[in-house]
XYZ file of C-alpha atoms in Angstrom:
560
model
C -25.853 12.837 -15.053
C -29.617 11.279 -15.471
C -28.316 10.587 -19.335
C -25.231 8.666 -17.888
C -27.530 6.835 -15.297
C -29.918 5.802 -17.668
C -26.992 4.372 -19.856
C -25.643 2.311 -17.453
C -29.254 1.172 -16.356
C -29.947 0.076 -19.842
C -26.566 -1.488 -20.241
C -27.061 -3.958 -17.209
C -30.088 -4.710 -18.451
C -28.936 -5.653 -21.975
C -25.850 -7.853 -20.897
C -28.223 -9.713 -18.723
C -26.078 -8.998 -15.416
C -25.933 -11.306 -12.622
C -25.504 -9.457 -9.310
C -24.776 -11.289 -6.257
C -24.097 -10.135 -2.956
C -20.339 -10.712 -1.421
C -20.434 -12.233 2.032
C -17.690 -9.695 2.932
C -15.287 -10.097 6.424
C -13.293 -6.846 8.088
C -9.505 -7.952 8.434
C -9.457 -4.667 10.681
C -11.713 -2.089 12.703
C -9.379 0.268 11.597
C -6.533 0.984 8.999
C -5.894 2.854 5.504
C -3.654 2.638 3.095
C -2.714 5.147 -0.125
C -2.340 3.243 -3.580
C 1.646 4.166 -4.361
C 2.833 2.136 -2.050
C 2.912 -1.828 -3.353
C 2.285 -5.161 -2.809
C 0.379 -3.209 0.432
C -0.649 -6.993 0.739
C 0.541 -10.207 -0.892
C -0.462 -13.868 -0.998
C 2.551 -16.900 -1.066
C 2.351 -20.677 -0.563
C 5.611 -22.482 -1.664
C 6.308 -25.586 -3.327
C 6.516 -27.703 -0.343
C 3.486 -27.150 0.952
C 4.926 -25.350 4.295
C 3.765 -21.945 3.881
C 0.297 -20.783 2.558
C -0.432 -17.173 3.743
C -1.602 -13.777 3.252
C -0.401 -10.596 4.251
C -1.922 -7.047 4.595
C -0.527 -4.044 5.549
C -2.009 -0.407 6.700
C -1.773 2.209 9.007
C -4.377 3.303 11.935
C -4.998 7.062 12.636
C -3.319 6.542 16.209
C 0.544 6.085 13.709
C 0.772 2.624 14.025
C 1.491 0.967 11.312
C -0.050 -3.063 11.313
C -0.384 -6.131 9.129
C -2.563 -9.009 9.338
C -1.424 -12.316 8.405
C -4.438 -14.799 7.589
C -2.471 -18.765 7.868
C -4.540 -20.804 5.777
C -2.675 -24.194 7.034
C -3.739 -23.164 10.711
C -6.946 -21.270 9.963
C -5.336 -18.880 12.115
C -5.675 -14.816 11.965
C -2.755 -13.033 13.069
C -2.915 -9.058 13.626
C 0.724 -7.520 13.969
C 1.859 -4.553 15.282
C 4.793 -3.624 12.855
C 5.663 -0.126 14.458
C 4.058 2.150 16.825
C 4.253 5.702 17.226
C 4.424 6.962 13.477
C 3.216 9.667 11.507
C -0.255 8.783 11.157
C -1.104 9.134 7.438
C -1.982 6.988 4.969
C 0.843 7.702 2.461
C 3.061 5.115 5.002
C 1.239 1.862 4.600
C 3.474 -1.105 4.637
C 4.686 -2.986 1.472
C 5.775 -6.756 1.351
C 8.679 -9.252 -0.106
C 9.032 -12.115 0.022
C 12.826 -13.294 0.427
C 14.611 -16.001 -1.083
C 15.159 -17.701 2.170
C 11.165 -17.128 2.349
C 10.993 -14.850 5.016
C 9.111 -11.861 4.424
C 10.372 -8.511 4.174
C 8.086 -5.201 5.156
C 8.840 -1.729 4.240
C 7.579 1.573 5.338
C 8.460 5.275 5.355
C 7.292 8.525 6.744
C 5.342 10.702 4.052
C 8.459 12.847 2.225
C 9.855 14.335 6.003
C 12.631 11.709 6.602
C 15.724 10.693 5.015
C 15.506 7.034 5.412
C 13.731 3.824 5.075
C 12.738 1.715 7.157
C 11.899 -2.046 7.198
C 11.569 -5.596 9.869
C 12.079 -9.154 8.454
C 10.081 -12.362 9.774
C 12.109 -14.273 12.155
C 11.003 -17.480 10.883
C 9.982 -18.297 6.620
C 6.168 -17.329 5.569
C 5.416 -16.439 9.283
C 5.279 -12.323 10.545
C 3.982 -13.790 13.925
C 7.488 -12.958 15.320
C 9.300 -9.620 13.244
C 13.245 -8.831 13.411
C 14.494 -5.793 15.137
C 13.772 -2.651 13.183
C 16.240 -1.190 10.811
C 16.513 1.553 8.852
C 18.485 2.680 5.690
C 19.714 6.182 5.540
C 18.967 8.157 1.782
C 19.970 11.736 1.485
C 16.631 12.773 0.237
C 12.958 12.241 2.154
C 11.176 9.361 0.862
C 7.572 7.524 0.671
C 6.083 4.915 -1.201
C 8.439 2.205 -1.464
C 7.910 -0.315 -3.871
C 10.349 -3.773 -3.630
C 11.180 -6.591 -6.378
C 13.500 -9.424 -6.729
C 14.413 -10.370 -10.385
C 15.603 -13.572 -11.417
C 18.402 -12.428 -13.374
C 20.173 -10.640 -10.529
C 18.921 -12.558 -7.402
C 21.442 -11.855 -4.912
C 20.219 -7.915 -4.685
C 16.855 -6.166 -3.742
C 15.759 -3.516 -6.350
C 13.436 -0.782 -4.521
C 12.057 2.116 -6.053
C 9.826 5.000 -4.397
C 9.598 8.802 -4.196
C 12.716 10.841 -3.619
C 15.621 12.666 -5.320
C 13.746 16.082 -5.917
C 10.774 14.498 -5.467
C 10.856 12.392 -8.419
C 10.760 8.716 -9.062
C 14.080 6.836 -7.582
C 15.646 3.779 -7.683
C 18.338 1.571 -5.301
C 19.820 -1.734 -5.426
C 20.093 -3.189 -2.019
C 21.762 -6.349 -1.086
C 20.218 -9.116 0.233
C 19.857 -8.787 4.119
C 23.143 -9.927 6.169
C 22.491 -12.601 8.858
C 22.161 -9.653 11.238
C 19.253 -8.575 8.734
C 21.598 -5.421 7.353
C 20.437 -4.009 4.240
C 22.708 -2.147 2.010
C 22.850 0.068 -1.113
C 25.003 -0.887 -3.189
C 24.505 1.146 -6.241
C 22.019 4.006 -6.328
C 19.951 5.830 -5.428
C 19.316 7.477 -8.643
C 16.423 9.616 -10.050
C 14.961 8.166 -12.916
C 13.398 11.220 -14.826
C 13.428 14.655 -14.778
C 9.525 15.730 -15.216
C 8.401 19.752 -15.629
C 6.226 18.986 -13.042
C 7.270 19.470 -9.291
C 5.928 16.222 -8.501
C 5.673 12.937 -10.695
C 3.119 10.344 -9.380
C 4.248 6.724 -10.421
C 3.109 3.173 -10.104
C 5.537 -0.007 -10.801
C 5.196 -3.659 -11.880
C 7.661 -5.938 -13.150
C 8.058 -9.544 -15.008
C 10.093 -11.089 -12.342
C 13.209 -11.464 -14.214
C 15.029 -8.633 -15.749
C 12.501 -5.506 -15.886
C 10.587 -3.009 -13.915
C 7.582 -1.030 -15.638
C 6.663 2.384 -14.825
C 3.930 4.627 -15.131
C 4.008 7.790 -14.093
C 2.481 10.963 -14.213
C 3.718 14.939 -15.547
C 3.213 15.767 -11.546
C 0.318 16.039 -9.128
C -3.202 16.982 -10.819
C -3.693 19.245 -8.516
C -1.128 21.232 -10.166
C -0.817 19.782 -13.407
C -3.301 20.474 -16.292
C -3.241 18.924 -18.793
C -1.393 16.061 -16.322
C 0.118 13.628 -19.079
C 0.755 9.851 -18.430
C 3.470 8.399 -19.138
C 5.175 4.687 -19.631
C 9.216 3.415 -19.282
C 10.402 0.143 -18.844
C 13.401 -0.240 -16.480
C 15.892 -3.174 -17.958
C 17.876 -4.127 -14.890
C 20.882 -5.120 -16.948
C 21.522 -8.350 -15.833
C 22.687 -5.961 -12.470
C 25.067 -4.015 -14.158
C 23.184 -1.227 -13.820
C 19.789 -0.123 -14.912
C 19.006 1.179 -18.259
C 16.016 3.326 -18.628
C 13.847 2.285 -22.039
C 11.169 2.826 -24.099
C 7.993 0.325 -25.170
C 9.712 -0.270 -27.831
C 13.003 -0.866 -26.733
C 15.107 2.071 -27.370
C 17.637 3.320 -25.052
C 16.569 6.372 -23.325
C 19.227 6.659 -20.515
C 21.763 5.167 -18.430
C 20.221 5.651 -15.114
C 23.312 6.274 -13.016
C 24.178 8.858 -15.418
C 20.944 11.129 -14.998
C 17.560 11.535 -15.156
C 15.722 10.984 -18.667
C 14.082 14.395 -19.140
C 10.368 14.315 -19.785
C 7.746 17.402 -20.684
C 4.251 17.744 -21.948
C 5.342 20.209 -25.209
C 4.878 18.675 -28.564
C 8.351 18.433 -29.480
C 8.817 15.788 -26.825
C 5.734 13.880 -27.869
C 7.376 13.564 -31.440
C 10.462 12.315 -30.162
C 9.472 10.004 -27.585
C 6.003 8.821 -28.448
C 6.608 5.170 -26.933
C 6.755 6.695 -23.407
C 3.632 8.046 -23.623
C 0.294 6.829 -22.631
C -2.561 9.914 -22.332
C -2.104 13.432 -23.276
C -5.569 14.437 -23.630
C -5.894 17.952 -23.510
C -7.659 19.482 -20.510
C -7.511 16.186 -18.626
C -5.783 15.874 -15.048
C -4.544 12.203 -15.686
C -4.016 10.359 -12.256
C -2.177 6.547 -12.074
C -3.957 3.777 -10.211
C -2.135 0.325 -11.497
C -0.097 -0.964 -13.961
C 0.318 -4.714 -14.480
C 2.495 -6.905 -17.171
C 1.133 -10.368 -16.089
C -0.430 -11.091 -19.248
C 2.601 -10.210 -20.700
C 1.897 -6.830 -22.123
C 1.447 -3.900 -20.117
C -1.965 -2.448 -19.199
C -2.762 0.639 -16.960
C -5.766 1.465 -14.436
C -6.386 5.737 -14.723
C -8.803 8.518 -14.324
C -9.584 11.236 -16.148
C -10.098 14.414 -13.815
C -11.795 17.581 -15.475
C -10.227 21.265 -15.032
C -12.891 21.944 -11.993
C -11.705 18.480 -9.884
C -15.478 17.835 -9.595
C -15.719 14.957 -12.205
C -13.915 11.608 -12.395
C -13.836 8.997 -15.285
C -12.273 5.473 -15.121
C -9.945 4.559 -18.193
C -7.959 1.647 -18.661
C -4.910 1.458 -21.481
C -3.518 -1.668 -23.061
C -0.047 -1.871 -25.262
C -0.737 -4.095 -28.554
C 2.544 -4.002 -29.271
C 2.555 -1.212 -31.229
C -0.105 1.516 -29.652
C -2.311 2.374 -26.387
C -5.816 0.971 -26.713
C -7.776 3.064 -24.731
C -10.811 2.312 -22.963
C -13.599 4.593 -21.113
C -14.673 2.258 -18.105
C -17.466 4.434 -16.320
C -17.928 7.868 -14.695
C -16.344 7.949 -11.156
C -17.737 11.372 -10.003
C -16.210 13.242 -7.635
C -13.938 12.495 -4.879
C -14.874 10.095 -2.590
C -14.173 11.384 0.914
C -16.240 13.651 3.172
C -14.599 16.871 2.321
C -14.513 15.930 -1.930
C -15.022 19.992 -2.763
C -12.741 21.586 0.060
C -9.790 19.092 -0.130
C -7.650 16.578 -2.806
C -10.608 16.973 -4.828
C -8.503 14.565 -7.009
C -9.004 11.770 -4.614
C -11.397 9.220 -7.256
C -12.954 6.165 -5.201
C -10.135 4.121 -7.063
C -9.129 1.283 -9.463
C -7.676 -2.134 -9.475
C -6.806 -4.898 -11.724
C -6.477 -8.176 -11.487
C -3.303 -10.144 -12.175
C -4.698 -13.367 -12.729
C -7.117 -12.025 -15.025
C -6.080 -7.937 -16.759
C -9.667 -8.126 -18.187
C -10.972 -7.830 -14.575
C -11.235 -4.510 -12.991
C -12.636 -3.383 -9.702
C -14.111 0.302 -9.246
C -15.673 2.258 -6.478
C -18.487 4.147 -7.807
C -21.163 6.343 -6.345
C -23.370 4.129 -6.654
C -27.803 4.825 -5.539
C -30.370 2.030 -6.637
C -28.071 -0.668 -8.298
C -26.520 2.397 -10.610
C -24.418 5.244 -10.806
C -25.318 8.280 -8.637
C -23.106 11.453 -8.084
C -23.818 11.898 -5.030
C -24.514 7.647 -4.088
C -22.875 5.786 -1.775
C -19.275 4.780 -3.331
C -19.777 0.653 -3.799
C -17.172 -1.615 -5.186
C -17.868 -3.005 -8.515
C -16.524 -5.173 -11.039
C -16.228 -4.724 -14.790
C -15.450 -7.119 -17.257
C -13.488 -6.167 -20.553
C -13.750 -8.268 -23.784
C -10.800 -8.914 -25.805
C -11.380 -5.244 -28.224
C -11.222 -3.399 -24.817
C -14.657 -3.002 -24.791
C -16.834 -3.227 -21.568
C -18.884 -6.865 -21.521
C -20.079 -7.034 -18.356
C -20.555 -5.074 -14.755
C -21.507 -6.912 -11.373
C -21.889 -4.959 -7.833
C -19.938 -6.405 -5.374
C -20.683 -4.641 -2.552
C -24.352 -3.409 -1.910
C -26.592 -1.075 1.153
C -23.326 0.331 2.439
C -23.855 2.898 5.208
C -20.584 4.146 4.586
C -18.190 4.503 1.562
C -16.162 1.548 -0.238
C -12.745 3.246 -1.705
C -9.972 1.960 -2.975
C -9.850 -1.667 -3.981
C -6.889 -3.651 -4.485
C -6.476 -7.297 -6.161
C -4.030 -9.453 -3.600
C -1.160 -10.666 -5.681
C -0.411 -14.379 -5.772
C -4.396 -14.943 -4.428
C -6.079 -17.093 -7.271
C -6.259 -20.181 -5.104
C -6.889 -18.295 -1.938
C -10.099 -17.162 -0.301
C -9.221 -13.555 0.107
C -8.471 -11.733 -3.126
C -10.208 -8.250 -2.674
C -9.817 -6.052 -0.442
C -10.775 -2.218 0.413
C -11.510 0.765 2.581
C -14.558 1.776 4.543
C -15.688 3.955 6.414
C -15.274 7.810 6.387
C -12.163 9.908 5.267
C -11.632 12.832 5.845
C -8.026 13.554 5.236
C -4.842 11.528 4.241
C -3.194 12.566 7.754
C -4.450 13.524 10.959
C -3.515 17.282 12.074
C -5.063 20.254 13.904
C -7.020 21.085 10.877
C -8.006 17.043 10.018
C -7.895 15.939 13.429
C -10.207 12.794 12.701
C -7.864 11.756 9.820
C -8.389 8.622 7.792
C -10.894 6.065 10.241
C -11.579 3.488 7.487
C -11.447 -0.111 8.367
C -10.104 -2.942 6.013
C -12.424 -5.173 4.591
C -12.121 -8.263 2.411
C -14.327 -10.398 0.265
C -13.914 -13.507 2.212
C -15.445 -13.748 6.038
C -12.946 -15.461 8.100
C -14.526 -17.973 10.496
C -10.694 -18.922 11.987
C -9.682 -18.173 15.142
C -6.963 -15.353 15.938
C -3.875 -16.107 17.729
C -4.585 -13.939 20.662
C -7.867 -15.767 21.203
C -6.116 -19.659 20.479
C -3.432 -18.653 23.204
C -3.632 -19.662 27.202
C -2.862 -16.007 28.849
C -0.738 -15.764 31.658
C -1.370 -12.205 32.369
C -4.144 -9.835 31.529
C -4.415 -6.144 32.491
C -3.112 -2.678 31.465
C -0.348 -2.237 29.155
C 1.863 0.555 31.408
C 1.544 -1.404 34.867
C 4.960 -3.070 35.831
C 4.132 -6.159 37.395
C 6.028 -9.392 38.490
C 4.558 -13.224 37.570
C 5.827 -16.845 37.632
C 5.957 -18.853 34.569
C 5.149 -22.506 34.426
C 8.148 -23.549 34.965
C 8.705 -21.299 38.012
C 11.046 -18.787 36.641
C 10.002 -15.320 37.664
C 8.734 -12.523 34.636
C 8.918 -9.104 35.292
C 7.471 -6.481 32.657
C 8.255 -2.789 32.803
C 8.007 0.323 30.863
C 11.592 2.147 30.497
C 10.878 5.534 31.123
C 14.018 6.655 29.184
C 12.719 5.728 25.830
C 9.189 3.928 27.453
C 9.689 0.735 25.413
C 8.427 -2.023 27.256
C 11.174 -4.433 28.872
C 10.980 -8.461 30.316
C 13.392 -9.175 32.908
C 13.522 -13.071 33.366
C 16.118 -14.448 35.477
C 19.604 -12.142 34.261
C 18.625 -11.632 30.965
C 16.787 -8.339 29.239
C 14.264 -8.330 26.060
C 13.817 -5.202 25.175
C 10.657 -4.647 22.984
C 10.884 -3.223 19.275
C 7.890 -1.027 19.759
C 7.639 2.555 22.254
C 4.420 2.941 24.664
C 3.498 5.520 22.243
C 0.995 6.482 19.927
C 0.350 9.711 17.920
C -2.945 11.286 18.868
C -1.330 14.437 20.067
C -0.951 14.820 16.014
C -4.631 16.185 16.331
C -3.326 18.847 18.440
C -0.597 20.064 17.098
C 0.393 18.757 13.430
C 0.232 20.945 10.340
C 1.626 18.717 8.437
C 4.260 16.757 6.869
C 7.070 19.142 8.398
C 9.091 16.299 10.217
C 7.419 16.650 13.487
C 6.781 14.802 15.988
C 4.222 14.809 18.824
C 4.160 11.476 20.868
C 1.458 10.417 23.293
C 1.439 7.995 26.039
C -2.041 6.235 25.582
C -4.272 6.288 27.954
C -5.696 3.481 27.873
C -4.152 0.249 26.798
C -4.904 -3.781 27.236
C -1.770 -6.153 27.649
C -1.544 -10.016 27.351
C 1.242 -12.425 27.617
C 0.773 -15.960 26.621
C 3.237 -18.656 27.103
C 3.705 -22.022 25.172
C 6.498 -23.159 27.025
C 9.753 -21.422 23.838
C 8.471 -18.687 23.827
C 5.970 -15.764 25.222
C 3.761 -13.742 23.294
C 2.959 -10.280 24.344
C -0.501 -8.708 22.562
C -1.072 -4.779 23.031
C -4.840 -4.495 21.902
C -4.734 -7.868 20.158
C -2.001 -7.155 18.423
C 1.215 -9.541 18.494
C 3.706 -6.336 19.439
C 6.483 -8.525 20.408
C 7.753 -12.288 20.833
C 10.601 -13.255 22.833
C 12.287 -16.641 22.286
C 13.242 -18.040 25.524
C 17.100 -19.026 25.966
C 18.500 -21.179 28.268
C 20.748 -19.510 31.152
């Protein structure tokens, strides 16, 4: 490891690398996300000139699952809770789409212990201020990681894809929501592939018009060794029904019919060598990111050794005709607290840009401006020349007191002032449980530090006090608010005048996970906080009602 510090030493000193220090903002105190689940956050601005946001999505170790939405036209910061009381793990951050109406659609599942999925629309176009009711679409297998796109050449339909049937990669066409904001499949779900391995890990990107990439993995490293990598393209058909293809083209299935069957022998590698990206032997290959934007495919990976205890960062391109394969930098071990007792296959993590595939973004353990084993995991960037070879490396962030992990590039963000963000703080488990009880309490940073102002602090409050106190006040305009708790289902309830709004979200968190979870087993172990600060702000349409600065419900006033 002193060899492979040395090398990178002398490298920065031979390209002549300019390291500057980030001025670096936390979107929130608290919040994680896995990196299966995607666009976890997305930047849009339309045409017009109406709309110019971004979007982020995680999960807290109490279950609830949040986004932030920074409004660039308003300077204004907007934290959301999306739902409360949900398994708290990391697998279920939220992913984003944005509609063709331009209202934006959020996603999120439980962690492979529920048949459905769930997801809330914006009320209003480019704005998750003020969410839809909560809905949920019922599968016949448990599912995580959902992944949306909309395709040009079939845009009245939604085409998701995430982990399901048998645990395998899975696909659904959904229509486009109703004007009651009803999903629903309309062909699908299918499984994809058939791997030899009990669990396929797999990443997707598309082109926007008529295909979905895939990488994916023989199964979990953990299991898996030699783990190979492999590649499909998904050719939506013009929506007659996905066809499941090869780099180069060939047909390898009809989806609907069945899974295309994949192994690690060499018999399959002879026959199919355009779906495959890595089979080196007695490597546990792991998927970070694909990305087609420059319109070939490249891949963000790591290399894990037999023993889990040492990471490498590799990154793939397609030429048209072969992987180029690149060795980025050592990554070495995993990154979290517990690295040699637990997911030992957990690597600090990878991104790529999309507005630039020659950009990458690494955490690495990083002590005195270089790699370390046993440093402090910082986020870096690396720089790729056209060969594929590195050309430059720049720290990004430096003198953390706790670990930087897995980076991710905001889609759509060139023009914006937030394009990275990542994790800090420590991890000690993807979920909290009796065994993990502290879980995953990483906050969300960014490389931008926002000097806006956040909606709960730009709003006049009308009320300010404990979230589970009923209490009666007069509006404004002299009509008479009173807020409850139900203590049937303890979702929170406005009585004004003869008319009920019943909130989306339950007076419930999930600490009592700490207590009493093993696992992802479908359980469920709610918890009445006990502690909990409530605000309702009033413009005059409608009131605003924060739970611990976070919008958890807007009710539009109507007249009697």
């Amino acid at each position: 490891m002193t060899r492979m510090k040395n090398i990178l030493l002398f490298l920065s000193f031979l390209l002549g690398v300019h390291v500057t220090h980030a001025q670096n903002g936390q979107v929130a105190t608290e919040g994680a996300w896995c990196w299966f689940a995607d666009p976890r956050a997305l930047h849009y601005e339309n045409d017009g000139g109406s709309i110019n946001a971004t979007y982020i999505g995680y999960i807290d170790v109490h279950g609830n699952v949040k986004a932030t939405q920074y409004d660039w036209l308003t300077k204004r910061k907007t934290d959301v809770l999306v739902r409360s009381f949900f398994q708290p793990d990391d697998h279920n951050n939220p992913t984003f789409l944005v509609l063709p109406d331009e209202r934006v659609m959020i996603f999120y599942t439980r962690h492979t212990d529920e048949p459905c999925i769930w997801y809330r629309i914006s009320v209003k176009p480019g704005d998750i201020t003020a969410l839809g009711e909560e809905k949920r679409i019922a599968t016949a297998n448990n599912t995580t990681y959902p992944s949306p796109f909309i395709l040009s050449d079939d845009p009245q339909h939604i085409y998701l894809c995430w982990r399901g049937i048998n645990w395998h990669p899975t696909i659904a066409r959904l229509t486009m929501p109703d004007t009651n904001d009803d999903c629903q499949i309309d062909y699908g779900p299918y499984q994809m592939v058939q791997s030899t391995g009990a669990r396929p890990y797999a990443k997707y990107a598309s082109n926007g018009k008529d295909r979905i990439y895939m990488a994916y993995t023989t199964g979990h490293p953990d299991n898996e060794q030699p783990n190979w990598l492999y590649f499909n393209v998904i050719d939506i058909n013009s929506g007659n029904g996905p066809l499941l293809r090869d780099l180069n083209g060939r047909q390898l299935c009809v989806i609907g019919d069945g899974p295309f069957r994949v192994s690690k022998t060499e018999e399959y590698a002879a026959e199919h060598p355009a779906t495959i990206i890595d089979r080196t032997p007695q490597v546990r290959n792991w998927v970070w990111q694909i990305d087609v934007s420059a319109g070939h495919p490249v891949v963000a990976y790591t290399h894990i050794d037999d023993a889990k205890t040492s990471h490498e960062y590799w990154y793939a391109r397609w030429t048209g005709a072969t992987w180029e394969k690149t060795f980025i930098s050592p990554a070495g071990h995993a990154f979290h607290q517990n690295w040699d007792k637990t997911e030992r296959c957990y690597s600090g993590g990878m991104a790529i840009d999309p507005a630039d595939t020659h950009q990458l973004y690494l955490s690495i353990p990083t002590k005195d401006g270089a790699f370390d084993r046993d440093g402090t995991y910082e986020i870096w960037r690396y720089t790729l020349a056209d060969n594929g070879t590195v050309s430059s490396m720049e720290q990004v962030t430096h003198g953390s007191a706790k670990g930087n992990a897995r980076p991710y590039v905001v889609p759509g963000s060139e023009k914006s002032d937030i394009r990275l963000l990542w994790m800090q703080g420590d991890y000690f488990y993807w979920m909290v449980n009796k065994w993990y009880p502290q879980g995953y309490p990483t906050a969300i940073m960014s490389d931008h530090d926002w000097k806006g102002t956040t909606l709960a602090e730009a709003s006049t409050s009308l009320y300010q006090g404990e979230a589970q106190k009923a209490f009666t006040i007069t509006l404004p305009d002299g009509q008479s608010l009173h807020y409850s708790v139900n203590p049937n289902d303890l979702r929170p309830e406005i009585n004004i005048g003869s008319k009920t709004y019943r909130f989306q979200n339950r007076m419930l968190t999930s600490d009592n996970w700490a207590l009493h979870s093993t696992g992802t087993n479908g359980d469920s172990h709610p918890t009445e906080p006990t502690a909990a600060s409530l605000k309702l702000t009033y413009d005059g349409k409608r009131i605003i009602v924060f739970r611990d600065g976070f919008v958890d419900q807007v009710v539009e006033m109507e007249s009697e």
